[in-house]
PDB file of C-alpha atoms in Angstrom:
ATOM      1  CA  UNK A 569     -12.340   6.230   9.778  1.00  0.00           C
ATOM      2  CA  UNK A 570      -8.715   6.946   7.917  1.00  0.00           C
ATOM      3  CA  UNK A 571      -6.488   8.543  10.242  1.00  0.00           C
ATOM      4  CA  UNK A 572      -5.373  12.500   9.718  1.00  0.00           C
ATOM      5  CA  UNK A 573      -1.881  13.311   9.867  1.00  0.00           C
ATOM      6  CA  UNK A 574       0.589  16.325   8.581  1.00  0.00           C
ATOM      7  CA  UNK A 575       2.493  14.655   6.055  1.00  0.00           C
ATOM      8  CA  UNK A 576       5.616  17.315   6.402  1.00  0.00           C
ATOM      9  CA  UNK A 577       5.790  15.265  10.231  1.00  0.00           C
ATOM     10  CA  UNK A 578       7.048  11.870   8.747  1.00  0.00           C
ATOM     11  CA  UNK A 579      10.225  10.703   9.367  1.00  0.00           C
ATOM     12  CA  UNK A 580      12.843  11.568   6.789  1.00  0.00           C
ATOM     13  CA  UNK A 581      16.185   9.585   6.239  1.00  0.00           C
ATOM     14  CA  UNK A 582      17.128  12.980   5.710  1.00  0.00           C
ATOM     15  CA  UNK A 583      16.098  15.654   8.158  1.00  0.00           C
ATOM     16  CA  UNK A 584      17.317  18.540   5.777  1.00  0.00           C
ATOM     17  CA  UNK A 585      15.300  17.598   3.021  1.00  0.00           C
ATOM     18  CA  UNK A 586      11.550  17.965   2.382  1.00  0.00           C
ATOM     19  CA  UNK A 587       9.272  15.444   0.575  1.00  0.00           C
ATOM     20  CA  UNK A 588       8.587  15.690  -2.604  1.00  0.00           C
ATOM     21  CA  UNK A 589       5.243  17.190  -3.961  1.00  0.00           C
ATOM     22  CA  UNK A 590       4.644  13.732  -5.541  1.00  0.00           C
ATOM     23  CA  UNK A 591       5.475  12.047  -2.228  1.00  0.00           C
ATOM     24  CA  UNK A 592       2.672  14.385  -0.548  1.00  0.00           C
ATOM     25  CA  UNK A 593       0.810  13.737  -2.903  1.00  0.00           C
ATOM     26  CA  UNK A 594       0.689   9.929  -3.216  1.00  0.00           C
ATOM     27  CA  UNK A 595       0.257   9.898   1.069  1.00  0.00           C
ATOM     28  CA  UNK A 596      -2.648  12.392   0.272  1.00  0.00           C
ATOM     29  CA  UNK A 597      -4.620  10.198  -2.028  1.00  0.00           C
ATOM     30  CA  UNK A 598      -3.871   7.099   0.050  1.00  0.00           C
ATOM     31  CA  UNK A 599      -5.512   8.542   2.761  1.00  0.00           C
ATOM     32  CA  UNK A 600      -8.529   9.398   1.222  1.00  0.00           C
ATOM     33  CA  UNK A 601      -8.775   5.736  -1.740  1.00  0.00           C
ATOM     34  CA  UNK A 602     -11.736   3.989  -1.718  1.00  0.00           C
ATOM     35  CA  UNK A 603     -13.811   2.222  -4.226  1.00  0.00           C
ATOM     36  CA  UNK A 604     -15.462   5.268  -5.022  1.00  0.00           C
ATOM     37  CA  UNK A 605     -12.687   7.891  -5.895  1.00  0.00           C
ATOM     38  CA  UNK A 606      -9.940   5.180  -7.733  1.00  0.00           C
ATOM     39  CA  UNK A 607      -9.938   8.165 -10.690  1.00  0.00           C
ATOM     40  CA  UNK A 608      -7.465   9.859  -7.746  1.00  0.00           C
ATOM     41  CA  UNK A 609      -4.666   7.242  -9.160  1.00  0.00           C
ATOM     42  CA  UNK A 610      -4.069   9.060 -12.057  1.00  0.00           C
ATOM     43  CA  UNK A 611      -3.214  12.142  -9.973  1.00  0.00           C
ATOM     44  CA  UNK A 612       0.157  10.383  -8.774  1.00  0.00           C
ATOM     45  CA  UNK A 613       0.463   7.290 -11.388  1.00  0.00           C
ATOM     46  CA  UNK A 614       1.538   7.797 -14.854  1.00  0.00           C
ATOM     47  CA  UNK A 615      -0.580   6.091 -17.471  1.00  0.00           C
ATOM     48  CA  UNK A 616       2.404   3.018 -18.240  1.00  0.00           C
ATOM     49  CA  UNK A 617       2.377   2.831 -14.193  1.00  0.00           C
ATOM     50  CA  UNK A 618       4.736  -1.018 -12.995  1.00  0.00           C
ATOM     51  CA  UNK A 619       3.173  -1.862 -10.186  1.00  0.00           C
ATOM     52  CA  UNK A 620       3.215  -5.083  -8.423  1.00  0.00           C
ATOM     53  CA  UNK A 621       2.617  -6.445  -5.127  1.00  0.00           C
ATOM     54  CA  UNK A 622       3.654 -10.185  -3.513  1.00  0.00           C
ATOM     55  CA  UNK A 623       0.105 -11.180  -5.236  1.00  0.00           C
ATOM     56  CA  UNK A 624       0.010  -9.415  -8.455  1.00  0.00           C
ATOM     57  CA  UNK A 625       2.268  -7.678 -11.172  1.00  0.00           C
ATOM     58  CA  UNK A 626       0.425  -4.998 -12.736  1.00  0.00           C
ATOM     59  CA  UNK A 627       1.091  -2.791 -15.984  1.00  0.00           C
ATOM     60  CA  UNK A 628      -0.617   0.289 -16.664  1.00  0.00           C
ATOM     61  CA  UNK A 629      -2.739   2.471 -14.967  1.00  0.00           C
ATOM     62  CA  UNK A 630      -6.124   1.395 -16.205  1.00  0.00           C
ATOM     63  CA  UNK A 631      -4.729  -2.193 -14.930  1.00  0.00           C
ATOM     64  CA  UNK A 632      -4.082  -0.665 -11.934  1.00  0.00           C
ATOM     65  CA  UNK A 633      -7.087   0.554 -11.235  1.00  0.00           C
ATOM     66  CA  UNK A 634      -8.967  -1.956 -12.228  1.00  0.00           C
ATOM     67  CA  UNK A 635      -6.867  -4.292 -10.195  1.00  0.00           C
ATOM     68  CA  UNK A 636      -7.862  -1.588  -6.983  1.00  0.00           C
ATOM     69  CA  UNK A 637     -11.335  -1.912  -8.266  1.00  0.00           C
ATOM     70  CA  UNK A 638     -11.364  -5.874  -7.073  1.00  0.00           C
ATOM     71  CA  UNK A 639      -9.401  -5.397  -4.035  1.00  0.00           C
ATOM     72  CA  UNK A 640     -11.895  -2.220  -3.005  1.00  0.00           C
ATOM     73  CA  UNK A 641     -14.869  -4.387  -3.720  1.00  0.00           C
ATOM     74  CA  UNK A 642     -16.052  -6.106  -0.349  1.00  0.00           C
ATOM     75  CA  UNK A 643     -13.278  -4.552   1.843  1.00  0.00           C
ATOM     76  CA  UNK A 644     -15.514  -2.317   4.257  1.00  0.00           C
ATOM     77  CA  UNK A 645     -12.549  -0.369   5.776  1.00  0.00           C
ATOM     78  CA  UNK A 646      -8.953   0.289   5.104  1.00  0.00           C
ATOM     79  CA  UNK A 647      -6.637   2.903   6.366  1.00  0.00           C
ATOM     80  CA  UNK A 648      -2.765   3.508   5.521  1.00  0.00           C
ATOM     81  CA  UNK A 649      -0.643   4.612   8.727  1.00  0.00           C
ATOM     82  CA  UNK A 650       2.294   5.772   6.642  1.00  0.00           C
ATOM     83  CA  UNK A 651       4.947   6.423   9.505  1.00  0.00           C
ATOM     84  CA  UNK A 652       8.332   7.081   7.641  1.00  0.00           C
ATOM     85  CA  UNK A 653       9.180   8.036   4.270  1.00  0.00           C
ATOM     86  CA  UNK A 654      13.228   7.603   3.001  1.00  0.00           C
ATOM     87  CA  UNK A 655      14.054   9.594   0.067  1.00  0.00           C
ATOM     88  CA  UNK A 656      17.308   8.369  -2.234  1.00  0.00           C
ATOM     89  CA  UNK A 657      20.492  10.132  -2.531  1.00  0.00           C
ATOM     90  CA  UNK A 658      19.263  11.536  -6.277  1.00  0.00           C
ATOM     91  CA  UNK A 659      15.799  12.035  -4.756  1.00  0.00           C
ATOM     92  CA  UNK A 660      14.069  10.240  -7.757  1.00  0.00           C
ATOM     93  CA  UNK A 661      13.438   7.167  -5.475  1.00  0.00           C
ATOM     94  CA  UNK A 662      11.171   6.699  -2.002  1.00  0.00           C
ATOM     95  CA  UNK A 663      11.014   3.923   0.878  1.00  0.00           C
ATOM     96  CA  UNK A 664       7.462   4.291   2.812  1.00  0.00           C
ATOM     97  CA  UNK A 665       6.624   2.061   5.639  1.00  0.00           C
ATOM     98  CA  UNK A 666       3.631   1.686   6.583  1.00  0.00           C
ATOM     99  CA  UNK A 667       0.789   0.043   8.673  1.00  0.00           C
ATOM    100  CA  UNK A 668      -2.244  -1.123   6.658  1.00  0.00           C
ATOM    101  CA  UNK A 669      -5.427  -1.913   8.388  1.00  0.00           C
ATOM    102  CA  UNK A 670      -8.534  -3.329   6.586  1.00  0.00           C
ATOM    103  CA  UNK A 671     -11.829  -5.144   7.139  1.00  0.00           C
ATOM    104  CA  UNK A 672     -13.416  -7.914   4.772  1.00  0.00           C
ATOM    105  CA  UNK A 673     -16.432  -9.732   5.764  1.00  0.00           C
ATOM    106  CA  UNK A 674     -14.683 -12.988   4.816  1.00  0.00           C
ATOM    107  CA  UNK A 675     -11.498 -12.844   6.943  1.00  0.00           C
ATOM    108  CA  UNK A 676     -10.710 -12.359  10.500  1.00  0.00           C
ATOM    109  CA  UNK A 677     -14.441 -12.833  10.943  1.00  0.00           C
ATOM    110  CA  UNK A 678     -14.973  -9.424   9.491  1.00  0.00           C
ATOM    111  CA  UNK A 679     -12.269  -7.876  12.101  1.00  0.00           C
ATOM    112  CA  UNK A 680      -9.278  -5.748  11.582  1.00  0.00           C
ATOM    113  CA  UNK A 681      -6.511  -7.160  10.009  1.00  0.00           C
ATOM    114  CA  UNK A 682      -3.126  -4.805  10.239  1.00  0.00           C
ATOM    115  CA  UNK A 683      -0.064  -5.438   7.813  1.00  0.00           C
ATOM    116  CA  UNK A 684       3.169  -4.257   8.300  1.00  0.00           C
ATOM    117  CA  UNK A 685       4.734  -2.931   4.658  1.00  0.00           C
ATOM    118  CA  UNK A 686       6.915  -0.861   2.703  1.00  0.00           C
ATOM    119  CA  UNK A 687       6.450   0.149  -0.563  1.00  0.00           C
ATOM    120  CA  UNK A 688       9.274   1.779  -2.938  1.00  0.00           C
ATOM    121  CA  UNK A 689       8.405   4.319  -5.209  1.00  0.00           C
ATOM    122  CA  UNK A 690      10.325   5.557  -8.288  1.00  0.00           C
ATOM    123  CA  UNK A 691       8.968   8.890  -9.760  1.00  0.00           C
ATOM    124  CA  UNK A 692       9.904  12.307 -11.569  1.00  0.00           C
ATOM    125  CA  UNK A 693       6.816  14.615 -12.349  1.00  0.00           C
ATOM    126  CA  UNK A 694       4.368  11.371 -11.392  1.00  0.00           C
ATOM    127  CA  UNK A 695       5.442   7.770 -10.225  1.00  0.00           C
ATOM    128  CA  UNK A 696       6.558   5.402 -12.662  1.00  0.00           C
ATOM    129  CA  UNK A 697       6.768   2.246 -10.749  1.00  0.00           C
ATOM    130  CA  UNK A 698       5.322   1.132  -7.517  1.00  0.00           C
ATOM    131  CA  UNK A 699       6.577  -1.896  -5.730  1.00  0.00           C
ATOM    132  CA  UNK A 700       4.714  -3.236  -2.277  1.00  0.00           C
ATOM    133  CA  UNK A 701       6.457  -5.484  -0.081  1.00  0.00           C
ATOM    134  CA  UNK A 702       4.338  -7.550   2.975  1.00  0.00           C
ATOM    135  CA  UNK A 703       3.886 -10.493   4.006  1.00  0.00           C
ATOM    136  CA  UNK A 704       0.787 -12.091   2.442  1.00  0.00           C
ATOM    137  CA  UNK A 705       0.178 -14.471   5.061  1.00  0.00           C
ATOM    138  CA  UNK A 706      -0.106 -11.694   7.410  1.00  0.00           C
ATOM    139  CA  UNK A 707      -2.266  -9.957   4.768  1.00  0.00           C
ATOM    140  CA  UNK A 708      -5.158 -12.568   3.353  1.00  0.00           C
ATOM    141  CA  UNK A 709      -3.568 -16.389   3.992  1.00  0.00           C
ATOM    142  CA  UNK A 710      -4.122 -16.443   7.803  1.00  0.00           C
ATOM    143  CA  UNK A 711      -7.304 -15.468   7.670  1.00  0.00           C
ATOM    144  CA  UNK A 712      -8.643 -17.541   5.398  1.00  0.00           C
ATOM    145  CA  UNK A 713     -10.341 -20.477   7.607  1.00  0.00           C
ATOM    146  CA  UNK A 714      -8.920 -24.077   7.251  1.00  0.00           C
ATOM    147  CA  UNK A 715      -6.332 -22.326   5.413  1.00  0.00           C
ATOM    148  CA  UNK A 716      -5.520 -20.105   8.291  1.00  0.00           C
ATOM    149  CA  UNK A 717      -4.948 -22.725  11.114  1.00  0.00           C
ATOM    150  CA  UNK A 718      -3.195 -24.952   9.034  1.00  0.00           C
ATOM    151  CA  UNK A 719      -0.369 -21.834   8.432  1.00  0.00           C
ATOM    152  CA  UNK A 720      -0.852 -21.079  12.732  1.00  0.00           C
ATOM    153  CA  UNK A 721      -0.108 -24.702  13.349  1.00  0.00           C
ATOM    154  CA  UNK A 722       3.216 -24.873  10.824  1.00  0.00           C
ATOM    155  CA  UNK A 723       4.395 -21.575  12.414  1.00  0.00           C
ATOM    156  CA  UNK A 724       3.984 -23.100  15.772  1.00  0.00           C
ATOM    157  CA  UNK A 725       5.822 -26.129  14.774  1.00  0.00           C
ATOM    158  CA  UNK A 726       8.802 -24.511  13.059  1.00  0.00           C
ATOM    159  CA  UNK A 727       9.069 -21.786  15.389  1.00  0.00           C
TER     160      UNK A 727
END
């Protein structure tokens, strides 16, 4: 279940200006991406879409969507708590931080996994490029088992 939210309610870096349309936009269809509907993408992406993530660096928008195609695959939930939204000076650019939570089958033991984030967005009529920062152990490494308690036990012994 994706959570519902006003997106005119976010934060702004700037209280005197509004988001957007794109901005609305792009939280819209986040809510609301599955595996099903990834043909909402090219609502908000334009077709030579930059996107890239700390796992991938992806180049146009059928790319992109086919890269959202294997991600969407076995995931069984995932929701996009999108709690603040800084718009540049020249209003071409966006911060949005956010709270991603997600289910696979073959992490966590099939539990929620949250990841903290931020992506920045640089757009005009649609966005042009699309950059997600988070930390992927938090994401997929520390969940992965073997793999996972080996990262627990170096975090325990260099923290």
């Amino acid at each position: 279940m994706q959570k519902a939210f006003n997106v005119a309610e976010l934060p702004l870096a700037n209280k005197n200006t509004q988001h957007p349309e794109i901005i609305d936009k792009f939280i819209s269809v986040y809510q609301m991406l599955n595996k099903d509907n990834l043909h909402l993408l090219e609502d908000v992406y334009r077709p030579n879409i930059q996107f890239q993530d700390p796992l991938h660096l992806v180049n146009g928008l059928h790319a992109l969507t086919g890269y959202f195609a294997d991600l969407y695959q076995n995931v069984t939930h995932i929701a996009f708590d999108i709690h603040a939204v800084n718009l540049s000076q020249d209003g071409q650019q966006a911060s949005l931080f956010w709270v991603m939570s997600y289910c696979h089958p073959k992490l966590n033991k099939g539990k929620i996994i949250k990841v903290d984030g931020t992506s920045l967005l640089k757009f005009d009529e649609k966005i042009f490029y699309h950059r997600d920062y988070f930390d992927a152990g938090q994401m997929l490494y520390q969940h992965v088992p073997l793999l996972g308690s080996l990262i627990n036990l170096l975090k325990k012994r260099l923290g």
